[in-house]
PDB file of C-alpha atoms in Angstrom:
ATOM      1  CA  UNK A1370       0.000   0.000   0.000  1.00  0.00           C
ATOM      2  CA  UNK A1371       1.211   3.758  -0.659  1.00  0.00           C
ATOM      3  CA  UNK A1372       0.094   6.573   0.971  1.00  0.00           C
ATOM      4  CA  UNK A1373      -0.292   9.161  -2.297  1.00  0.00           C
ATOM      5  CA  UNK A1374      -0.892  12.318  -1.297  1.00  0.00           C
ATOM      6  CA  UNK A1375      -0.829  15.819  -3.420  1.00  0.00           C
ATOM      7  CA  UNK A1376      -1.148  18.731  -0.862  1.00  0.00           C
ATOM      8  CA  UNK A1377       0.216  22.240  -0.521  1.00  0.00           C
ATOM      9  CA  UNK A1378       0.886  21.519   3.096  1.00  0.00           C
ATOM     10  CA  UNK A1379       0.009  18.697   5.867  1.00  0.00           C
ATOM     11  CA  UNK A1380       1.907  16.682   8.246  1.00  0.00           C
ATOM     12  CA  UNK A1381       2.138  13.488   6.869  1.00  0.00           C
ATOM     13  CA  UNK A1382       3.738  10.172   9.189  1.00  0.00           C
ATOM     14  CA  UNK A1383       4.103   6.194   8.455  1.00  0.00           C
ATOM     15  CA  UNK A1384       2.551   6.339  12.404  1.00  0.00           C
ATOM     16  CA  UNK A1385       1.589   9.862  13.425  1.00  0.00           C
ATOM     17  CA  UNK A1386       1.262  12.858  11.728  1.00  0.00           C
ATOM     18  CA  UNK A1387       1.756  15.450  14.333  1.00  0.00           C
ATOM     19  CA  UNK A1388       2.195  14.148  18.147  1.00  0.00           C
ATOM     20  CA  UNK A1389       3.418  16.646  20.970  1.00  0.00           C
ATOM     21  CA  UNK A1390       4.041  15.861  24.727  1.00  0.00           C
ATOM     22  CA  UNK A1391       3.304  12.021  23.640  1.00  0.00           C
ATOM     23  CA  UNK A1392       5.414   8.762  24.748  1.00  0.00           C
ATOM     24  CA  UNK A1393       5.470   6.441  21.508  1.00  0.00           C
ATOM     25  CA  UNK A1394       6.574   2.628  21.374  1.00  0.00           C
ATOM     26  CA  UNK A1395       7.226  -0.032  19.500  1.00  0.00           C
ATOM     27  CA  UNK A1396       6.276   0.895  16.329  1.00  0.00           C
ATOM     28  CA  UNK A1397       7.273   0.800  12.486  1.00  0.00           C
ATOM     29  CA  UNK A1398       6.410   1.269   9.179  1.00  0.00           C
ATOM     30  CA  UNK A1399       6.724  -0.684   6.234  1.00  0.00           C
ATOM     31  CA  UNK A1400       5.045   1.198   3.794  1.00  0.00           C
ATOM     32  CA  UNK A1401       5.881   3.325   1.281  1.00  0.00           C
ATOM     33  CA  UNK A1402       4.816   7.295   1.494  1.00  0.00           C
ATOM     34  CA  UNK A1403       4.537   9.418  -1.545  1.00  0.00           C
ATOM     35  CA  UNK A1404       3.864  13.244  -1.663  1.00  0.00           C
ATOM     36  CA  UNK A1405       3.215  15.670  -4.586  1.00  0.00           C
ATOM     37  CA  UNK A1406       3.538  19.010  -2.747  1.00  0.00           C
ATOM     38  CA  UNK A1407       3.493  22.325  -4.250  1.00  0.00           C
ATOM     39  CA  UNK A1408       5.167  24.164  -1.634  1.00  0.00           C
ATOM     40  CA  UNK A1409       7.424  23.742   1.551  1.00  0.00           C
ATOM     41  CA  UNK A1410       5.058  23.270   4.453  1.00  0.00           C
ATOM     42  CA  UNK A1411       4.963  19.820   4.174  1.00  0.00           C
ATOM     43  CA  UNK A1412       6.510  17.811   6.889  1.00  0.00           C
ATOM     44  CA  UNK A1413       6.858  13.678   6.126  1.00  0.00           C
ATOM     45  CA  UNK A1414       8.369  11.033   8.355  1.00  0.00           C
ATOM     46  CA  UNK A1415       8.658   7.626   8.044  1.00  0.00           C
ATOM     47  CA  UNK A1416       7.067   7.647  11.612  1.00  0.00           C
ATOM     48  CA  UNK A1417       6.333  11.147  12.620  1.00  0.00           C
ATOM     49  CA  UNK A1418       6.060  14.038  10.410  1.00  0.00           C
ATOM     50  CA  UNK A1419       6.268  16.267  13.562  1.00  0.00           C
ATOM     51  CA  UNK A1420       7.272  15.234  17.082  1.00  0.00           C
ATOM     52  CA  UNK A1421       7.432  17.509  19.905  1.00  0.00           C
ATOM     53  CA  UNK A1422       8.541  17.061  23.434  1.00  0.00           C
ATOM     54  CA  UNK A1423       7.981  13.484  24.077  1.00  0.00           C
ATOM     55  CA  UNK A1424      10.102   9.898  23.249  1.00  0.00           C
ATOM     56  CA  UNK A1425       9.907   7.412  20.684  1.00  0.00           C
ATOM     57  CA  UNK A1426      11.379   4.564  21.696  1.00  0.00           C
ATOM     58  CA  UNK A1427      11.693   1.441  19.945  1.00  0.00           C
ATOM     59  CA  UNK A1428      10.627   2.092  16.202  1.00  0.00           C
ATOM     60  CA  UNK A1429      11.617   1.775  12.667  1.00  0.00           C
ATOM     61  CA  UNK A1430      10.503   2.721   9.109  1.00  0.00           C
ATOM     62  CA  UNK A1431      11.787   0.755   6.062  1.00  0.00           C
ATOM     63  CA  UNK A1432       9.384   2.452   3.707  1.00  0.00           C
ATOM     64  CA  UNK A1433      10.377   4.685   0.698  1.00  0.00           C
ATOM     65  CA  UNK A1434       9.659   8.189   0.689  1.00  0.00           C
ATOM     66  CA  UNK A1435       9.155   9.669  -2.259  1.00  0.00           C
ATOM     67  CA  UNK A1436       8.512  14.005  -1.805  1.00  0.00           C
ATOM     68  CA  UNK A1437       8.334  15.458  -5.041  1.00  0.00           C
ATOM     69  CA  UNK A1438       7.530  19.051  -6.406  1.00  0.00           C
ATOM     70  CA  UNK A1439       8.358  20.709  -2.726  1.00  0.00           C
ATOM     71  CA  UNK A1440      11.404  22.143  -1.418  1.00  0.00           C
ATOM     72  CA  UNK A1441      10.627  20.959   2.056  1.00  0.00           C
ATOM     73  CA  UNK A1442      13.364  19.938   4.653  1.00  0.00           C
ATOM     74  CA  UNK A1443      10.598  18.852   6.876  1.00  0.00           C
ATOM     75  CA  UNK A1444      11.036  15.159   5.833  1.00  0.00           C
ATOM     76  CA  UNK A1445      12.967  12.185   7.186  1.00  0.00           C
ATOM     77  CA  UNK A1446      13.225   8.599   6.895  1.00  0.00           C
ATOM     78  CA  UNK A1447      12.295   9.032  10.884  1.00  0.00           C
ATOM     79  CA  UNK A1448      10.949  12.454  11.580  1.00  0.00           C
ATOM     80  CA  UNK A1449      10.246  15.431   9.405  1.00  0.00           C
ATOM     81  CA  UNK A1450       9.915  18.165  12.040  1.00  0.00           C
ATOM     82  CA  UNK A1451      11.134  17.853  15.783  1.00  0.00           C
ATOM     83  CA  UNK A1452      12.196  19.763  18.930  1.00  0.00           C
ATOM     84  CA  UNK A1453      15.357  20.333  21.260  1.00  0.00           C
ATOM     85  CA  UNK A1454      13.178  18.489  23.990  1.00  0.00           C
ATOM     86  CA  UNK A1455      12.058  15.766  22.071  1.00  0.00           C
ATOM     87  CA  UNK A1456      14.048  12.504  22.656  1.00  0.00           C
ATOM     88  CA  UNK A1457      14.743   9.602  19.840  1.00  0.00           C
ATOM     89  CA  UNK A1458      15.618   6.088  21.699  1.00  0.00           C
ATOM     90  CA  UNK A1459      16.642   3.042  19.416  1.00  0.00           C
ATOM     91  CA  UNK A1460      14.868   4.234  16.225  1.00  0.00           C
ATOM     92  CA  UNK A1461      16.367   3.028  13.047  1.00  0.00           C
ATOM     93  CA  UNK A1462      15.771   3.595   9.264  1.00  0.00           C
ATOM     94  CA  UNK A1463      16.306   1.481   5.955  1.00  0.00           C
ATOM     95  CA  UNK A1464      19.155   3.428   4.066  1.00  0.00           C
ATOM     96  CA  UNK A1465      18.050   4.862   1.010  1.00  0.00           C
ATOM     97  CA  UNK A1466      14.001   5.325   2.368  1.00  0.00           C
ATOM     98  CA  UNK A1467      15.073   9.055   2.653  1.00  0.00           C
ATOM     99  CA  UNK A1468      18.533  10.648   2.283  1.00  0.00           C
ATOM    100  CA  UNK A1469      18.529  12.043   6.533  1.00  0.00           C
ATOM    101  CA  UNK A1470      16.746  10.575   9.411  1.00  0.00           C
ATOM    102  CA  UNK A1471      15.608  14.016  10.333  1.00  0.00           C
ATOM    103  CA  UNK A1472      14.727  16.151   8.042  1.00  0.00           C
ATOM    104  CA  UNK A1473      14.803  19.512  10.410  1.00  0.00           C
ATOM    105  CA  UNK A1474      16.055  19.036  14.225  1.00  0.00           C
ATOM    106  CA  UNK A1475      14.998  22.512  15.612  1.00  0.00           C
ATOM    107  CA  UNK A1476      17.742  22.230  18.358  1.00  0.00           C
ATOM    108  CA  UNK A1477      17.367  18.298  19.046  1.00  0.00           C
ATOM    109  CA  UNK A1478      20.159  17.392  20.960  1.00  0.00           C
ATOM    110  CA  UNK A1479      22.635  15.294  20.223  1.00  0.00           C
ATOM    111  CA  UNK A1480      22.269  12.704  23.371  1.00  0.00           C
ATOM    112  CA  UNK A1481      18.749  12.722  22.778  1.00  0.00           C
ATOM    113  CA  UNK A1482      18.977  11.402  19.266  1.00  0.00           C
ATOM    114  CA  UNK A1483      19.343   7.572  18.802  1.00  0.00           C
ATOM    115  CA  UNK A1484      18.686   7.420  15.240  1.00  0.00           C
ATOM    116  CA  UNK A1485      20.899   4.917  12.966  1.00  0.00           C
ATOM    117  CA  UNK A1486      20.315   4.133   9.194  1.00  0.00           C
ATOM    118  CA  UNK A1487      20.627   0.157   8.427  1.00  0.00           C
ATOM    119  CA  UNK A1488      22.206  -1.188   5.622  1.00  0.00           C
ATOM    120  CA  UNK A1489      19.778  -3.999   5.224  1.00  0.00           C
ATOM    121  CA  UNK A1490      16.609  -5.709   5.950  1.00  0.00           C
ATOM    122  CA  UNK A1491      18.241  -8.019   7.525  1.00  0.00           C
ATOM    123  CA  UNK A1492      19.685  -5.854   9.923  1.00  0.00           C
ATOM    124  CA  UNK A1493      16.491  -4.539  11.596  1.00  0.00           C
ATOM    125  CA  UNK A1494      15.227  -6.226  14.802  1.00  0.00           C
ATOM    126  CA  UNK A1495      12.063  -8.437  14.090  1.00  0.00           C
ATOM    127  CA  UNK A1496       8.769  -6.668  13.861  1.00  0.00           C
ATOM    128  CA  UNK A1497       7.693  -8.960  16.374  1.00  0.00           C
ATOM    129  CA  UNK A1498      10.855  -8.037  18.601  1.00  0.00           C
ATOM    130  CA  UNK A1499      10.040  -4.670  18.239  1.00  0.00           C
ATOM    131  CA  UNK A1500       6.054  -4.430  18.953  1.00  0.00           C
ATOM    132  CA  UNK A1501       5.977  -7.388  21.682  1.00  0.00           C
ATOM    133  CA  UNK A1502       7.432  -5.886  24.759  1.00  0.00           C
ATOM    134  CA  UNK A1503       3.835  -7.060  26.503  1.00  0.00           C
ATOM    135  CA  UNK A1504       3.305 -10.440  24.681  1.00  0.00           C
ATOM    136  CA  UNK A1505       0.041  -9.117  22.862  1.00  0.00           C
ATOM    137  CA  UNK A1506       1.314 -10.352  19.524  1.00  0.00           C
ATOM    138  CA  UNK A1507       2.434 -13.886  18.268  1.00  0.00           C
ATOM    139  CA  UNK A1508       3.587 -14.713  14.700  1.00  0.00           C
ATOM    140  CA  UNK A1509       1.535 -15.294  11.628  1.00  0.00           C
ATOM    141  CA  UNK A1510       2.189 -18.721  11.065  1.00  0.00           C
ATOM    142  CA  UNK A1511      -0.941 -18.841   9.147  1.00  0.00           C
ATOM    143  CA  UNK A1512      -0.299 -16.701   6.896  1.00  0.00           C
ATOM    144  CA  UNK A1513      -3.465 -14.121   8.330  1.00  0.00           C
ATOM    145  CA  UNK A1514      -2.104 -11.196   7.729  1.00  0.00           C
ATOM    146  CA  UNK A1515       0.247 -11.681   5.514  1.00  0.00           C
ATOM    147  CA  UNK A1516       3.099 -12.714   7.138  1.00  0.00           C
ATOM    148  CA  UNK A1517       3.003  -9.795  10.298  1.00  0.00           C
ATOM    149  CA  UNK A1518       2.212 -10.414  13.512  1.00  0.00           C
ATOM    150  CA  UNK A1519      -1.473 -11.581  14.697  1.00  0.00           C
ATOM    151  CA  UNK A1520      -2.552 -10.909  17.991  1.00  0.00           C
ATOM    152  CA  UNK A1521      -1.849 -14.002  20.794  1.00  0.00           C
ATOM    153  CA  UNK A1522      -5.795 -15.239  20.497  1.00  0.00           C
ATOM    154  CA  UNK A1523      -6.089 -15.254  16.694  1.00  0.00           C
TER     155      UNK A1523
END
């Protein structure tokens, strides 16, 4: 699935589009995110387009994003848009998604940003791994869902 969007300006995220004073977790996004903007308000993440004093912890995008027509550097392969006090724990991105994990940092400091680009598929933690810190989710040996976790009763 792609997320096509044509806009002259939005907040557009694989998870959240705009999130301040939250705590985020285990999460990730696998799908690809394509914008045809006409200006540069636009602010894309692979997980948040803008993130604001809170933590993401936990999360990873290995979906492609594609901005074109906009000369927006609100748009990362992890965060588009994000604050001094906003803090980035174990977050990872599929090299060549996006050319930057962040695409503006607004003073984001650099102990409070855990972001690494990966080389590979491979190298990324399981989403299972990632999402199952409570046990909710199993794996989708039955092919439900295509291949991604199912939840423990299904």
């Amino acid at each position: 699935n792609i997320a096509n969007i044509e806009t002259e300006e939005g907040q557009i995220g694989g998870i959240v589009g705009y999130s301040i004073d939250a705590n985020i977790s285990n999460v990730y996004n696998a799908k690809e995110i394509r914008i045809n903007g006409k200006n540069s308000n636009i602010r894309v993440g692979g997980l948040c387009a803008t993130f604001l004093h809170g933590t993401i912890d936990n999360g990873y995008n290995t979906g492609n994003i594609i901005a074109e027509n906009t000369t927006s550097e609100n748009i990362g392969g992890v965060i588009g848009n994000t604050s001094s006090t906003a803090i980035l724990k174990n977050c990872y991105y599929l090299k060549g998604t996006y050319s930057k994990a962040i695409g503006l940092t607004n003073g984001l400091v650099e102990e409070n940003n855990d972001t690494t680009e990966l080389e590979n598929l491979t190298d990324f933690p399981s989403i299972l791994d990632v999402i199952n810190s409570d046990n909710v989710f199993k794996k989708d040996t039955n092919n439900i869902n295509n291949g991604y976790p199912i939840l423990t009763w299904q």
